Structure formats: C-alpha cells, structure tokens
C-alpha cells in the first residue's frame, strides 16, 4: 500500500512539531516524576550514533555478527564501569529496560509455578510483580510480604513467618514508591535458611545506592540486582543486571536469560550512552545523590508545613528521591495530578497502602531527580510547595501559577553533575535542519 507523499511529509512534520512542542514545554515545566531524569550531552549524542543501526547478539568477543570490534570495546568498558560503580562481581548490560531485566532474572532463577516473594502493588511494588506483568508472564506465584504501615517498609517479623511457610526460591525487594531502605539485612538469615536468592529491583534508587546514600543490597543479603538506568541513575532508557556471590551456573543462567531469553539484539546506542552515564556517575554521583535526597526531604517538609498530608512525617518523610502525598482532601490523586500538570508541575497519581484502584488512587508521587539535575536546591523546593499550596489550597488562578512555574524554571535549564556541565538540558536535536 502506498500513500500520497505530501500526506506522509505532513505526518513527519506533525511528529517533529509535537516533539519540539514537548521539548519546549518540559524546558518551562517543573518535572517531578520520580522515575524520570535527563541525559547528559555526552550520553545523549550517542543515541543518534551509528551504534543505533547495528546488531551484536552474544557477548563481547563471541558475537554472531561481524563488525563489532568497537561495540565490544564499549560493552567491555560498560561492564567494567557497572561492576565498579556497584561493587559487583557480575554485570550484564544487555537488557533493554528494567522490566526486561526483571524478566531475565525470572527466566534464569525461577521456573513456572515457583513461589517468588515480593511486596504488593499498593505497598509500592512495580507492576513487574503483578499477574498482568512479568510475574504473570513467567507464571510464578507471588508470595506477598507483610507491610509495616507506620514505618512504610516491609514488616520483618510477619515476613519471616510468611517466608518460612511459603519457602520461595527467589525473593524480590524493590519498589516504585521507594521512600525508605528495605530491611534486607534483617531478612538475610531467613533467606539463607530457606535457600532463597535475594533479588533487589533497584530501578528507582540505583543512583542513590551508587552514590553511597541508600542501602547497599549486595552487601546486605541480595545476590542479584535488576534495574532500569534512567531514574536516580541519570542514564539512558535501558536496563542492567548486577550480581555478587553468584555461582558460575547462576551467572550463566542470567546471561542466557538476557540473551537469547528476553532480547535478541540489545540496543547498542543506549548501551554506549549507559557507559558514559556510569562514568559520569562514578565522577559526580555522590554529590548528586546527596542533593537529590536533600531536595526530596526539603520538598516534603515544605508541603507538610503547608497542610499537605505527606506520608511518614514521623520518619522524616523520605530517605530517597521520592515523597508521597495523600491528596484525598484535595480531590484525589487523579484530579490533583491533572490540575498540577495544567500549570506545568508534572507528577503522577499513585497508589498508597490500602488503595485498591490504580485509576483512582489517593496519592501523588513526587520525585526530585530531574529538578536536582538542573541545579535546583532547597529554596526552589520551598517555592514549588508554595505554588502547589496556592493552586490546591488557596484557589489562586491557574494561569498565574503557570506563569510563576515558568519563572521559577527559567534559570534552571542546563545540566549539572556531568561532563559538559551547563549544556542545554531540553534541546531538541534537529539533525536535518528543515521539515520535509
Ligand atoms: N512504573 C515506573 C515508575 O515508577 O514510574 C517504573 O517502571
């Protein structure tokens, strides 16, 4: 089937124009999605390199395609940097996303029908743990841990009992609403007793772990980590596997889980960008992790002082990049997230413990990875809280709030914590320079 050239040229123009408008919008906005971040210029340019066009199935030195010498060089360096950043003896950088990394682990370390430990979605677990997600695809049976509502973390005593009874082979620790470190050290003896492998999904907190500001799962009792690489670790949209104290057979199974299990080709351009991001995090990540957490705590405190129901006030609200706010009084998670987006404060509605409807949850989730990356600090966190208070508690006009949001963002549109600091953060890369 063919279509008129003029119509298809219009389709191309429409895409380019929408992406340009998106870029301009985000340059003016306050993006507070906890799972998003900005890519450094040296990492970003690799996304449009020739690596994008190539195949490299297999591992460095043992490929199924020719022409991979430089790909091998970059992948070996990427693996070295990953092992070094996380103190891991094992790394695999072929999973193309966090969920794909999770599937690789499930394929390698569990069989269909096996019980696998995890938290419930409403307690903050990722959709990988759901029957409609990776757990369901591998047909493993979730064994849900107990949850301590007061401490917003796993209930150790209840979970010990649950694990001893269900005896899962694999126990997943990881959250998408990740406020506090999980009690892995406290559960490590139980994992050993039942012969379970501890698995940490660090997607949200990899950058904080690597920066030395969160728990260190490989030293606390987990043997394998999965993650996406674009949240607090400000890399490309990609996935990673890391491990320590694994048997050679387990490493082999993980490699074969990644390829040919859940990838054919991996994405070489994002892998190269990941290598740059890992190097930059080794250089700048500690300061970035500290600033990101300090900003999350400052934002939570400022919101709390303005009457918002921020979770876990008795625990200092958060020890991560994320804070959660129960916005039932303000109209519920969905309505509030929409009202905020209309003034260019970008958040997401989020399930809170006890919620059952993911469409109409009580919460919103706020994250500071991106605003920290462009150099915002405590004063700006207080200002964001004031703007949210004005919109949601004081009936200030949305148009005025939106102007103030743009005013607040204006000086913060270049990148920090990377080489080429000060380069534009939201630039649209217009390679052709003209529309068709
Ligand atoms: N669901 C994404 C989030 O936390 O926003 C992660 O995959």
XYZ file of C-alpha atoms and ligand atoms in Angstrom, residues 33-36 98-99 124-128 175-177 201 203-204 228 230-231 321 348 350 365, ligand 1:
31
model
C 8.134 12.285 38.067
C 10.262 10.106 40.365
C 11.203 7.723 37.545
C 12.413 10.350 35.071
C 14.090 -2.549 33.773
C 11.135 -4.828 33.127
C 4.675 0.328 46.291
C 5.803 -2.673 44.231
C 6.443 -2.324 40.499
C 3.970 -3.809 38.011
C 6.577 -6.492 37.249
C 9.554 -0.611 44.951
C 8.285 2.084 42.643
C 7.177 4.129 45.629
C 14.982 -4.255 41.910
C 15.442 0.819 39.298
C 14.378 3.801 41.384
C 16.356 0.492 34.634
C 17.350 6.360 33.807
C 15.906 7.282 37.183
C 14.422 10.834 45.905
C 1.751 11.180 38.714
C -0.017 6.889 42.762
C 4.211 10.769 43.915
N 6.438 2.445 36.620
C 7.629 3.259 36.560
C 7.585 4.297 37.609
O 7.946 4.042 38.758
O 7.206 5.400 37.312
C 8.782 2.435 36.684
O 8.802 1.449 35.719
